[in-house]
Amino acid sequence: QFTTSKGDFVIELRPDVAPKTVANFLGKWSSGACDNLTFHRVEDWVVQGCDPTGNGTGGLSNLPTETSSENFSIGAVGVARKQFPKEVSNASQFFITKKDSPFLNGEYTYFGRVISGLAVINSLAIGDQIISTTILSK
């Protein structure tokens, strides 16, 4: 569960399609690595956050890109990466799609989806803060 300056949202993770990515982000989120960081990128189709520098340039690009057949539909959670090399993704920055984004399919790591709080995602603006993350279990 993410608590933001605009409210809460919950992500369901998919270790079956991206085990290394899920393990990486669970570790970061449980240690508070995103706490007090912001959403630095907010566009009509996506929000992106958890960059330690706050401007989209931070975090190590050392996470293997784990592509799958999952679709980046509304509420999909993925991992930021540079254009090249495609084989590695950012170990800090994640994004959530606000619109169906099929151009991401098979190109980026899909590792979960928003299961509640999509209205919060849609209300986010650049600079809105991730206050805290809480790991919930089924």
PDB file of C-alpha atoms in Angstrom:
ATOM      1  CA  GLN A   1       0.000   0.000   0.000  1.00  0.00           C
ATOM      2  CA  PHE A   2       1.271   3.448  -0.932  1.00  0.00           C
ATOM      3  CA  THR A   3       0.316   6.465   1.109  1.00  0.00           C
ATOM      4  CA  THR A   4       0.758   9.638  -0.941  1.00  0.00           C
ATOM      5  CA  SER A   5       0.038  13.306  -0.435  1.00  0.00           C
ATOM      6  CA  LYS A   6      -3.163  12.705  -2.461  1.00  0.00           C
ATOM      7  CA  GLY A   7      -4.338   9.480  -0.753  1.00  0.00           C
ATOM      8  CA  ASP A   8      -3.670   5.748  -0.816  1.00  0.00           C
ATOM      9  CA  PHE A   9      -3.421   3.128  -3.527  1.00  0.00           C
ATOM     10  CA  VAL A  10      -2.677  -0.600  -3.451  1.00  0.00           C
ATOM     11  CA  ILE A  11      -0.609  -2.614  -5.918  1.00  0.00           C
ATOM     12  CA  GLU A  12      -0.857  -6.369  -6.405  1.00  0.00           C
ATOM     13  CA  LEU A  13       2.585  -7.711  -7.304  1.00  0.00           C
ATOM     14  CA  ARG A  14       3.294 -10.484  -9.816  1.00  0.00           C
ATOM     15  CA  PRO A  15       6.375 -12.479  -8.802  1.00  0.00           C
ATOM     16  CA  ASP A  16       5.293 -15.164 -11.287  1.00  0.00           C
ATOM     17  CA  VAL A  17       6.121 -12.874 -14.246  1.00  0.00           C
ATOM     18  CA  ALA A  18       8.952 -10.749 -12.806  1.00  0.00           C
ATOM     19  CA  PRO A  19      10.519 -12.454  -9.761  1.00  0.00           C
ATOM     20  CA  LYS A  20      13.760 -10.416  -9.632  1.00  0.00           C
ATOM     21  CA  THR A  21      11.878  -7.148 -10.054  1.00  0.00           C
ATOM     22  CA  VAL A  22       9.314  -7.981  -7.364  1.00  0.00           C
ATOM     23  CA  ALA A  23      12.090  -8.989  -4.941  1.00  0.00           C
ATOM     24  CA  ASN A  24      13.975  -5.756  -5.686  1.00  0.00           C
ATOM     25  CA  PHE A  25      10.993  -3.471  -5.119  1.00  0.00           C
ATOM     26  CA  LEU A  26       9.717  -5.349  -2.067  1.00  0.00           C
ATOM     27  CA  GLY A  27      13.144  -4.812  -0.524  1.00  0.00           C
ATOM     28  CA  LYS A  28      13.170  -1.120  -1.401  1.00  0.00           C
ATOM     29  CA  TRP A  29       9.608  -0.484  -0.273  1.00  0.00           C
ATOM     30  CA  SER A  30       9.922  -2.412   3.001  1.00  0.00           C
ATOM     31  CA  SER A  31      13.080  -0.441   3.868  1.00  0.00           C
ATOM     32  CA  GLY A  32      11.364   2.892   3.143  1.00  0.00           C
ATOM     33  CA  ALA A  33      13.524   3.703   0.105  1.00  0.00           C
ATOM     34  CA  CYS A  34      10.640   5.570  -1.589  1.00  0.00           C
ATOM     35  CA  ASP A  35       9.409   7.355   1.540  1.00  0.00           C
ATOM     36  CA  ASN A  36       9.315  11.131   1.075  1.00  0.00           C
ATOM     37  CA  LEU A  37      10.290  10.851  -2.600  1.00  0.00           C
ATOM     38  CA  THR A  38       8.052  12.276  -5.312  1.00  0.00           C
ATOM     39  CA  PHE A  39       6.297  11.487  -8.544  1.00  0.00           C
ATOM     40  CA  HIS A  40       8.616  13.365 -10.906  1.00  0.00           C
ATOM     41  CA  ARG A  41       6.856  12.410 -14.144  1.00  0.00           C
ATOM     42  CA  VAL A  42       3.112  12.850 -14.578  1.00  0.00           C
ATOM     43  CA  GLU A  43       1.617  12.752 -18.051  1.00  0.00           C
ATOM     44  CA  ASP A  44      -1.846  11.984 -19.382  1.00  0.00           C
ATOM     45  CA  TRP A  45      -0.938   8.297 -19.732  1.00  0.00           C
ATOM     46  CA  VAL A  46       1.593   7.622 -16.928  1.00  0.00           C
ATOM     47  CA  VAL A  47       2.922   8.557 -13.484  1.00  0.00           C
ATOM     48  CA  GLN A  48       6.482   7.716 -12.444  1.00  0.00           C
ATOM     49  CA  GLY A  49       8.207   8.040  -9.115  1.00  0.00           C
ATOM     50  CA  CYS A  50      10.682   6.859  -6.490  1.00  0.00           C
ATOM     51  CA  ASP A  51      13.705   8.507  -8.102  1.00  0.00           C
ATOM     52  CA  PRO A  52      16.260   9.248  -5.360  1.00  0.00           C
ATOM     53  CA  THR A  53      17.302  12.447  -7.208  1.00  0.00           C
ATOM     54  CA  GLY A  54      13.693  13.513  -7.858  1.00  0.00           C
ATOM     55  CA  ASN A  55      14.200  14.403 -11.515  1.00  0.00           C
ATOM     56  CA  GLY A  56      14.224  11.116 -13.439  1.00  0.00           C
ATOM     57  CA  THR A  57      17.990  10.657 -13.569  1.00  0.00           C
ATOM     58  CA  GLY A  58      18.584   8.751 -10.330  1.00  0.00           C
ATOM     59  CA  GLY A  59      18.766   5.140  -9.282  1.00  0.00           C
ATOM     60  CA  LEU A  60      21.007   2.417 -10.598  1.00  0.00           C
ATOM     61  CA  SER A  61      20.252   0.803 -13.951  1.00  0.00           C
ATOM     62  CA  ASN A  62      21.271  -2.676 -12.862  1.00  0.00           C
ATOM     63  CA  LEU A  63      17.991  -4.604 -12.684  1.00  0.00           C
ATOM     64  CA  PRO A  64      17.435  -7.175 -15.454  1.00  0.00           C
ATOM     65  CA  THR A  65      14.502  -6.296 -17.712  1.00  0.00           C
ATOM     66  CA  GLU A  66      11.955  -9.122 -17.302  1.00  0.00           C
ATOM     67  CA  THR A  67       9.564  -8.941 -20.229  1.00  0.00           C
ATOM     68  CA  SER A  68       6.400 -11.025 -20.313  1.00  0.00           C
ATOM     69  CA  SER A  69       3.141 -11.415 -22.214  1.00  0.00           C
ATOM     70  CA  GLU A  70       1.291  -9.213 -19.701  1.00  0.00           C
ATOM     71  CA  ASN A  71      -0.410  -6.129 -21.125  1.00  0.00           C
ATOM     72  CA  PHE A  72       0.257  -2.609 -19.952  1.00  0.00           C
ATOM     73  CA  SER A  73      -3.402  -1.748 -19.511  1.00  0.00           C
ATOM     74  CA  ILE A  74      -4.784   0.916 -17.158  1.00  0.00           C
ATOM     75  CA  GLY A  75      -3.200   0.500 -13.727  1.00  0.00           C
ATOM     76  CA  ALA A  76      -0.256  -1.648 -14.849  1.00  0.00           C
ATOM     77  CA  VAL A  77       2.958  -1.206 -12.865  1.00  0.00           C
ATOM     78  CA  GLY A  78       6.272  -1.265 -14.689  1.00  0.00           C
ATOM     79  CA  VAL A  79       9.923  -0.352 -14.338  1.00  0.00           C
ATOM     80  CA  ALA A  80      11.609   2.640 -15.919  1.00  0.00           C
ATOM     81  CA  ARG A  81      14.601   2.068 -18.149  1.00  0.00           C
ATOM     82  CA  LYS A  82      16.741   3.928 -20.631  1.00  0.00           C
ATOM     83  CA  GLN A  83      16.249   3.471 -24.351  1.00  0.00           C
ATOM     84  CA  PHE A  84      19.506   1.496 -24.508  1.00  0.00           C
ATOM     85  CA  PRO A  85      20.400  -1.066 -23.332  1.00  0.00           C
ATOM     86  CA  LYS A  86      16.908  -2.564 -23.105  1.00  0.00           C
ATOM     87  CA  GLU A  87      18.208  -5.530 -21.111  1.00  0.00           C
ATOM     88  CA  VAL A  88      18.613  -3.499 -17.901  1.00  0.00           C
ATOM     89  CA  SER A  89      16.047  -1.462 -16.010  1.00  0.00           C
ATOM     90  CA  ASN A  90      16.178   1.074 -13.209  1.00  0.00           C
ATOM     91  CA  ALA A  91      16.293  -0.435  -9.717  1.00  0.00           C
ATOM     92  CA  SER A  92      14.417   2.498  -8.103  1.00  0.00           C
ATOM     93  CA  GLN A  93      11.955   4.121 -10.485  1.00  0.00           C
ATOM     94  CA  PHE A  94       8.599   2.531 -11.219  1.00  0.00           C
ATOM     95  CA  PHE A  95       5.648   3.741 -13.265  1.00  0.00           C
ATOM     96  CA  ILE A  96       1.892   3.196 -13.374  1.00  0.00           C
ATOM     97  CA  THR A  97      -0.088   3.500 -16.588  1.00  0.00           C
ATOM     98  CA  LYS A  98      -3.184   5.731 -16.561  1.00  0.00           C
ATOM     99  CA  LYS A  99      -4.230   4.613 -20.058  1.00  0.00           C
ATOM    100  CA  ASP A 100      -3.844   1.387 -22.001  1.00  0.00           C
ATOM    101  CA  SER A 101      -0.265   1.532 -23.317  1.00  0.00           C
ATOM    102  CA  PRO A 102       0.269  -1.421 -25.674  1.00  0.00           C
ATOM    103  CA  PHE A 103       3.509   0.099 -27.038  1.00  0.00           C
ATOM    104  CA  LEU A 104       5.121  -0.924 -23.723  1.00  0.00           C
ATOM    105  CA  ASN A 105       4.104  -4.597 -24.074  1.00  0.00           C
ATOM    106  CA  GLY A 106       7.107  -6.903 -24.325  1.00  0.00           C
ATOM    107  CA  GLU A 107       9.494  -3.937 -24.035  1.00  0.00           C
ATOM    108  CA  TYR A 108       9.359  -3.076 -20.339  1.00  0.00           C
ATOM    109  CA  THR A 109       9.088  -5.086 -17.117  1.00  0.00           C
ATOM    110  CA  TYR A 110       5.480  -5.506 -15.965  1.00  0.00           C
ATOM    111  CA  PHE A 111       5.406  -6.489 -12.297  1.00  0.00           C
ATOM    112  CA  GLY A 112       1.959  -5.718 -10.954  1.00  0.00           C
ATOM    113  CA  ARG A 113      -1.225  -3.708 -11.143  1.00  0.00           C
ATOM    114  CA  VAL A 114      -3.198  -1.238  -9.094  1.00  0.00           C
ATOM    115  CA  ILE A 115      -6.084  -3.028  -7.364  1.00  0.00           C
ATOM    116  CA  SER A 116      -7.473  -0.012  -5.488  1.00  0.00           C
ATOM    117  CA  GLY A 117      -6.964   3.724  -5.570  1.00  0.00           C
ATOM    118  CA  LEU A 118      -6.801   4.350  -9.316  1.00  0.00           C
ATOM    119  CA  ALA A 119      -8.535   7.703  -8.693  1.00  0.00           C
ATOM    120  CA  VAL A 120      -5.555   8.666  -6.509  1.00  0.00           C
ATOM    121  CA  ILE A 121      -3.169   7.766  -9.358  1.00  0.00           C
ATOM    122  CA  ASN A 122      -5.204   9.922 -11.741  1.00  0.00           C
ATOM    123  CA  SER A 123      -5.107  12.881  -9.313  1.00  0.00           C
ATOM    124  CA  LEU A 124      -1.309  12.916  -8.903  1.00  0.00           C
ATOM    125  CA  ALA A 125       0.723  15.914 -10.070  1.00  0.00           C
ATOM    126  CA  ILE A 126       4.470  16.413 -10.470  1.00  0.00           C
ATOM    127  CA  GLY A 127       6.000  16.790  -7.029  1.00  0.00           C
ATOM    128  CA  ASP A 128       3.302  14.889  -5.131  1.00  0.00           C
ATOM    129  CA  GLN A 129       4.948  12.834  -2.444  1.00  0.00           C
ATOM    130  CA  ILE A 130       5.139   9.149  -1.594  1.00  0.00           C
ATOM    131  CA  ILE A 131       4.766   9.448   2.174  1.00  0.00           C
ATOM    132  CA  SER A 132       5.186   5.761   2.997  1.00  0.00           C
ATOM    133  CA  THR A 133       4.846   2.220   1.699  1.00  0.00           C
ATOM    134  CA  THR A 134       3.378  -0.691   3.625  1.00  0.00           C
ATOM    135  CA  ILE A 135       3.770  -4.316   2.542  1.00  0.00           C
ATOM    136  CA  LEU A 136       0.431  -6.138   2.774  1.00  0.00           C
ATOM    137  CA  SER A 137      -0.014  -9.858   2.337  1.00  0.00           C
ATOM    138  CA  LYS A 138      -3.004 -11.869   1.168  1.00  0.00           C
TER     139      LYS A 138
END
